[in-house]
Amino acid sequence: MRWRKSSISLPAADPTPEEIFRCRRTLLKAMGLAGMAGTLGPLLAACDLWGRETRQVEDTLVELRTLKAVPNQTFGPDQLGQPMTERRATAVVNNFYEFTTGKDVWRYVEDFVARPWRFEISGLVERPVTFDVADILAGKALGELEERLYRFRCVEAWAMNVPWIGVPFRHVIEAARPKPEAKYVRLLSFLRPEQAPGQQSGAPYLRLWPYFEGLTLPEALNETAFLAVGMYGHELPKQSGAPVRLVLPWKYGYKGPKSITRIELTAERPPTFWSALAPDEYDFWSNVDPDTPHPRWSQATERMLGTGERRPTLPFNGYGEYVAGLYAGLDKNDPRYGFGLNA
Ligand SMILES: Nc1nc2c(c(=O)[nH]1)N[C@H]1C(S)=C(S)[C@@H](COP(=O)(O)O)O[C@H]1N2
Ligand SMILES: [Mo]
C-alpha cells in the first residue's frame, strides 16, 4: 500500500513561522520608506502580537506526548508529487465548529479535556464494544499503529497533505461484527458545552450538537478509511480533533468527524450535520469532484495550506484507484459519483 510508512519523515523541527515571516516583511517594507519612524511603533506592536501567537500555538503543540509506537519519519512527496504540509499550518487553520466558526480554533480549545476518552461502537452489531483511546495509542487495541500520508480536501477548497497516525477504520467495524441488516455507519462527536464555546450559543448550530455524520458500510470498510489518533508523529492536537477522528481521504473534510464518542451501525441512511444545515450545499455523498461546483464556488482547484500553492482538484481527491469501485457503474450524474445534491 503506497500510503504506508515507507519513504518518509518529519519536517525540520523549526521552520520559520509564517506569522514571523509576514511580520518581518512588513517591517522591512516600512523601514525602506523614509520618515516612517512614526508608524514603526504600531507595527512593532503588531509584530509582538504575531510573535506571541506563534509561541502560544507552539505551546499547544509541545504539550503533545510523542508517540513511542511510531517513529517520526520523513515524508517525501506523495504519489502525486505533493510535499507534506508543514505541521504548524495544520495547527492554526482548522474547522471545528464546536469551538468557533472561525479558523483560529487553537485559541478556543484550552478547556477541552481530550483524555481519558472512550468511544463505543453499537447498534446493529453482534458485539458492542467500547474502546479506550489510550489502548489504541499503546497498540493494545485495533492493531499496530500505521502512519499514512494523505491528501485532505476541505469543501471550502483549501487542502493539505498530512501524515496521520492511526488504524484502519475497518478494524473498528469488524471488532463489533456487523449484523447482516447493517447498511450504514453513523458517527457522533462530543457534547460538552462547558468545554466548547461554540456549543454554548449560536443559531443555527445550537439545536444540532453533537456533530453527526454517516457513510455506507462499504465506504467504512474501504481500505483508505482511517481512524486517526495522531499526526506528524504526535497525538492529535485538540484543534485537529483529539483524541480520535475519522479521515476519509476521497471525501470532503466534513465527512470525517473529530473527537468521536459514538459509532452506530444502522439499517437506514443516517442524516448528517451539514446536510441538515444546508441540504442544497452539502449532500450525504460528498465525494471530491472537480467538475461539480459548490453552488457558491468552483471546485476545479484547491489551495494548499502553508504554501498557498493552487493546484487542480482531482476526482475522489486522487484516490479513485481505491474507492471508485464503491461507485462502479454509476452515471456521472448520479449523486453518489460526486458531489451530488438532493441525494
Ligand atoms: N466534530 C467536528 N468534526 C469536524 C468538523 C467540525 O466542525 N466538528 N469540521 C469538519 C471540516 S469542515 C473539516 S474541513 C475538517 C477539518 O479538519 P482540520 O481542522 O484538522 O483540518 O474537520 C471536519 N470534522
Ligand atoms: Mo471542511
XYZ file of C-alpha atoms and ligand atoms in Angstrom:
368
model
C 0.000 0.000 0.000
C 1.646 3.141 -1.178
C 0.494 5.454 1.592
C 2.055 3.355 4.336
C 5.146 4.302 6.276
C 7.724 3.922 3.579
C 9.818 6.678 2.351
C 9.143 9.251 4.762
C 9.979 11.628 7.794
C 9.094 14.710 9.815
C 9.891 18.190 8.561
C 12.676 20.249 10.066
C 11.865 20.867 13.725
C 11.528 24.596 13.462
C 10.692 26.197 10.150
C 10.243 29.960 10.268
C 6.671 30.588 11.359
C 4.507 32.207 8.774
C 3.483 34.884 11.267
C 7.039 35.973 11.907
C 7.733 35.920 8.209
C 4.804 38.161 7.453
C 5.833 40.477 10.226
C 9.419 40.696 9.075
C 8.288 41.533 5.570
C 6.001 44.295 6.795
C 8.774 45.759 8.916
C 11.334 45.678 6.147
C 8.916 47.388 3.825
C 8.184 50.055 6.401
C 11.862 50.651 7.081
C 12.511 51.017 3.389
C 10.344 54.116 3.323
C 11.734 57.419 4.568
C 10.187 59.121 7.582
C 8.288 56.098 8.775
C 9.507 56.381 12.358
C 6.072 57.453 13.499
C 4.408 54.311 12.234
C 7.060 51.853 13.368
C 5.653 51.753 16.896
C 2.301 50.235 15.994
C 4.000 47.937 13.503
C 6.310 46.616 16.181
C 3.332 46.080 18.463
C 1.671 44.077 15.735
C 4.851 42.064 15.341
C 4.961 41.318 19.007
C 1.385 40.106 18.793
C 2.267 37.804 15.954
C 5.260 36.513 17.864
C 3.106 35.850 20.904
C 0.514 33.979 18.865
C 3.207 31.852 17.375
C 4.529 30.967 20.812
C 1.039 30.047 22.001
C 0.480 27.761 19.045
C 3.842 26.194 19.684
C 2.798 25.618 23.318
C -0.268 23.694 22.206
C 1.983 21.552 20.071
C 4.741 20.798 22.568
C 2.123 19.700 25.100
C 1.638 16.637 22.976
C 3.314 13.473 24.058
C 5.343 11.942 21.287
C 4.025 8.587 20.244
C 6.511 5.907 21.112
C 4.998 3.268 18.887
C 5.537 5.161 15.664
C 8.974 6.587 14.974
C 8.988 10.061 13.485
C 9.595 9.664 9.828
C 10.391 11.970 6.978
C 7.598 12.231 4.491
C 8.653 12.971 0.974
C 6.381 13.978 -1.856
C 3.290 11.787 -2.058
C 2.444 9.698 -5.090
C 1.208 12.824 -6.833
C 4.392 14.733 -6.239
C 2.953 16.922 -3.496
C 5.106 17.727 -0.473
C 3.808 17.239 3.046
C 2.146 20.279 4.570
C 4.116 21.994 7.311
C 2.783 20.872 10.692
C 2.244 24.366 12.027
C -0.021 25.317 9.126
C -2.370 22.462 10.020
C -2.471 23.623 13.639
C -3.513 27.227 13.028
C -6.103 26.813 10.260
C -8.901 24.466 11.285
C -12.615 23.816 11.065
C -14.112 22.788 14.389
C -17.450 24.479 14.920
C -17.846 23.147 18.468
C -15.253 25.778 19.376
C -15.654 28.573 16.835
C -16.865 29.183 13.312
C -13.530 30.921 12.675
C -10.351 29.190 11.548
C -8.363 30.060 14.705
C -9.733 27.080 16.634
C -6.486 26.664 18.605
C -7.397 29.770 20.631
C -10.600 28.177 21.980
C -9.603 24.638 22.911
C -7.917 25.246 26.254
C -10.819 23.936 28.391
C -11.414 20.879 26.258
C -10.402 17.667 28.044
C -9.424 15.110 25.439
C -8.334 12.302 27.724
C -9.152 9.951 29.153
C -11.503 9.199 26.259
C -13.671 6.283 25.336
C -15.921 5.725 22.371
C -18.352 2.941 21.644
C -19.497 1.062 18.611
C -23.030 -0.286 18.897
C -26.318 -0.545 17.011
C -26.769 -3.412 14.542
C -23.744 -5.380 15.709
C -23.247 -8.775 17.325
C -20.801 -7.425 19.877
C -20.980 -3.777 21.042
C -17.503 -2.614 22.054
C -16.152 0.349 23.980
C -12.622 1.426 23.120
C -10.276 3.421 25.295
C -8.133 5.688 23.127
C -5.171 5.076 25.437
C -5.297 1.400 24.437
C -5.273 2.316 20.751
C -2.319 4.655 21.282
C -0.496 1.895 23.115
C -1.157 -0.539 20.296
C -3.239 -2.715 22.657
C -6.487 -2.357 20.701
C -7.228 -2.441 16.974
C -3.751 -3.478 15.936
C -0.464 -1.815 15.157
C -0.480 1.936 14.540
C 0.238 2.963 10.985
C 1.434 6.252 9.558
C -0.196 7.351 6.290
C 0.418 10.453 4.235
C -2.957 11.512 2.861
C -4.152 14.411 0.804
C -7.007 16.170 2.580
C -9.550 18.400 0.853
C -11.982 20.749 2.603
C -15.145 21.613 0.689
C -14.050 25.267 1.052
C -11.287 24.497 -1.459
C -8.286 24.526 0.849
C -6.209 21.382 1.067
C -3.311 19.833 2.928
C -1.122 16.759 2.882
C -0.931 15.181 6.316
C 0.952 12.252 7.896
C -1.828 10.730 10.014
C -1.216 8.047 12.623
C -3.915 5.538 13.441
C -5.561 2.289 12.431
C -7.749 1.230 9.520
C -11.341 2.191 10.349
C -12.311 -1.266 9.173
C -10.731 -2.743 12.300
C -13.244 -0.900 14.490
C -16.208 -2.081 12.436
C -15.006 -5.658 12.272
C -14.352 -5.807 16.022
C -18.076 -5.239 16.579
C -19.203 -7.788 13.965
C -21.937 -6.051 11.954
C -25.259 -7.856 11.634
C -26.393 -8.620 8.074
C -29.035 -5.885 8.230
C -26.421 -3.185 8.977
C -26.062 -0.957 5.906
C -24.781 2.379 7.228
C -22.429 3.783 9.828
C -23.425 6.774 11.912
C -20.845 8.762 13.885
C -21.228 11.245 16.713
C -18.816 13.758 18.191
C -18.962 15.040 21.779
C -21.472 17.269 23.534
C -19.749 19.326 26.244
C -20.872 22.945 26.132
C -18.851 23.709 29.268
C -15.659 22.832 27.388
C -16.569 24.013 23.907
C -17.616 27.648 23.483
C -19.201 27.010 20.096
C -21.716 24.674 21.752
C -22.905 27.336 24.186
C -24.822 29.589 21.854
C -25.384 30.472 18.267
C -28.042 29.530 15.765
C -28.260 27.603 13.545
C -25.832 25.091 15.042
C -27.100 25.095 18.604
C -30.035 22.778 18.004
C -27.871 20.254 16.177
C -24.994 19.351 18.506
C -23.360 16.916 18.808
C -21.888 16.860 15.276
C -23.173 13.828 13.381
C -22.023 12.145 10.198
C -22.644 8.977 8.256
C -21.410 6.736 5.483
C -22.322 3.423 3.923
C -20.895 0.261 5.413
C -18.843 -0.498 2.262
C -17.385 3.022 2.438
C -16.483 2.482 6.088
C -14.793 -0.796 5.194
C -12.750 0.739 2.370
C -9.034 0.264 2.878
C -8.322 4.004 2.805
C -10.830 4.887 5.582
C -8.620 5.670 8.561
C -9.210 6.261 12.257
C -6.579 8.788 13.302
C -5.230 9.214 16.831
C -2.178 11.214 15.812
C -0.474 13.327 13.180
C 3.115 14.366 12.500
C 4.447 11.774 14.911
C 2.372 13.094 17.827
C -1.040 12.576 19.330
C -3.693 14.731 17.675
C -3.721 18.359 18.835
C -7.096 19.393 20.240
C -7.864 21.667 17.303
C -7.280 18.752 14.937
C -9.864 16.503 16.606
C -8.185 14.980 19.664
C -8.134 12.283 20.620
C -9.724 10.345 17.763
C -11.127 11.359 14.374
C -12.121 9.800 11.097
C -10.196 10.514 7.884
C -11.841 9.687 4.533
C -9.329 10.998 2.009
C -11.644 10.797 -1.009
C -14.439 12.832 0.545
C -14.691 16.455 1.567
C -13.232 17.038 5.009
C -16.515 17.462 6.857
C -17.368 13.778 6.307
C -14.697 12.982 8.921
C -15.944 13.851 12.400
C -13.477 14.908 15.070
C -13.401 13.839 18.725
C -15.677 10.839 18.159
C -17.729 9.449 21.033
C -20.068 7.002 19.336
C -20.310 4.862 16.220
C -23.579 3.121 15.388
C -24.461 0.657 12.669
C -27.892 1.281 11.195
C -30.219 -0.059 8.526
C -31.351 3.420 7.422
C -29.161 6.126 5.952
C -28.298 8.489 8.802
C -28.799 12.243 8.489
C -25.647 14.371 8.503
C -24.801 17.675 10.165
C -24.033 19.771 7.085
C -26.915 18.356 5.044
C -29.257 19.165 7.905
C -27.974 22.746 7.893
C -27.821 23.349 4.138
C -29.158 20.446 2.051
C -28.654 22.355 -1.191
C -24.935 22.779 -0.486
C -23.804 19.615 1.314
C -25.074 16.163 0.472
C -24.659 12.742 2.020
C -22.070 11.524 -0.503
C -19.725 14.475 -0.794
C -17.064 12.733 -2.843
C -14.428 15.176 -4.035
C -15.251 16.103 -7.633
C -13.623 18.955 -9.590
C -16.489 19.007 -12.102
C -19.331 19.589 -9.687
C -19.138 23.108 -8.301
C -20.421 24.035 -4.900
C -23.437 26.278 -5.520
C -21.348 29.260 -4.389
C -17.870 28.444 -5.723
C -15.909 26.274 -8.126
C -14.255 23.045 -7.005
C -11.910 22.909 -10.003
C -8.834 23.939 -7.992
C -7.661 23.965 -4.388
C -5.211 25.995 -2.339
C -2.580 24.306 -0.183
C -2.274 25.342 3.446
C 1.222 26.547 4.256
C 2.446 27.297 0.770
C -0.677 28.845 -0.758
C 0.002 26.897 -3.923
C -3.028 26.391 -6.150
C -3.424 23.017 -7.799
C -6.129 21.184 -9.720
C -8.688 19.224 -7.728
C -8.664 15.515 -8.562
C -11.689 13.216 -8.798
C -12.037 11.380 -5.493
C -9.176 13.617 -4.357
C -6.738 11.333 -6.186
C -7.920 8.095 -4.506
C -10.118 6.794 -7.328
C -7.910 3.744 -7.654
C -9.016 2.631 -4.182
C -12.571 3.904 -3.960
C -14.040 4.195 -7.448
C -15.245 0.600 -7.147
C -17.640 1.728 -4.436
C -19.456 3.760 -7.063
C -18.874 1.487 -10.057
C -21.449 1.517 -12.807
C -22.890 4.814 -11.703
C -23.606 7.549 -14.179
C -21.512 10.681 -13.730
C -24.727 12.484 -12.838
C -25.589 10.073 -10.082
C -25.148 11.923 -6.823
C -23.117 9.056 -5.415
C -20.453 9.615 -8.050
C -19.527 13.059 -6.960
C -20.828 15.999 -5.056
C -24.441 15.302 -5.933
C -27.131 17.459 -4.425
C -30.538 16.451 -3.112
C -29.437 12.839 -2.958
N -16.831 17.417 15.267
C -16.454 18.084 14.170
N -15.788 17.435 13.206
C -15.389 18.102 12.077
C -15.720 19.474 11.900
C -16.421 20.133 12.946
O -16.749 21.334 12.882
N -16.767 19.404 14.059
N -15.325 20.125 10.743
C -15.069 19.281 9.574
C -14.470 20.012 8.467
S -15.489 21.062 7.589
C -13.173 19.821 8.082
S -12.537 20.525 6.686
C -12.246 19.031 8.909
C -11.101 19.927 9.313
O -10.058 19.234 9.932
P -8.735 20.061 10.345
O -9.187 21.238 11.139
O -7.915 19.112 11.130
O -8.096 20.490 9.083
O -12.880 18.508 10.100
C -14.204 18.071 9.915
N -14.681 17.426 11.126
Mo -14.364 21.496 5.592
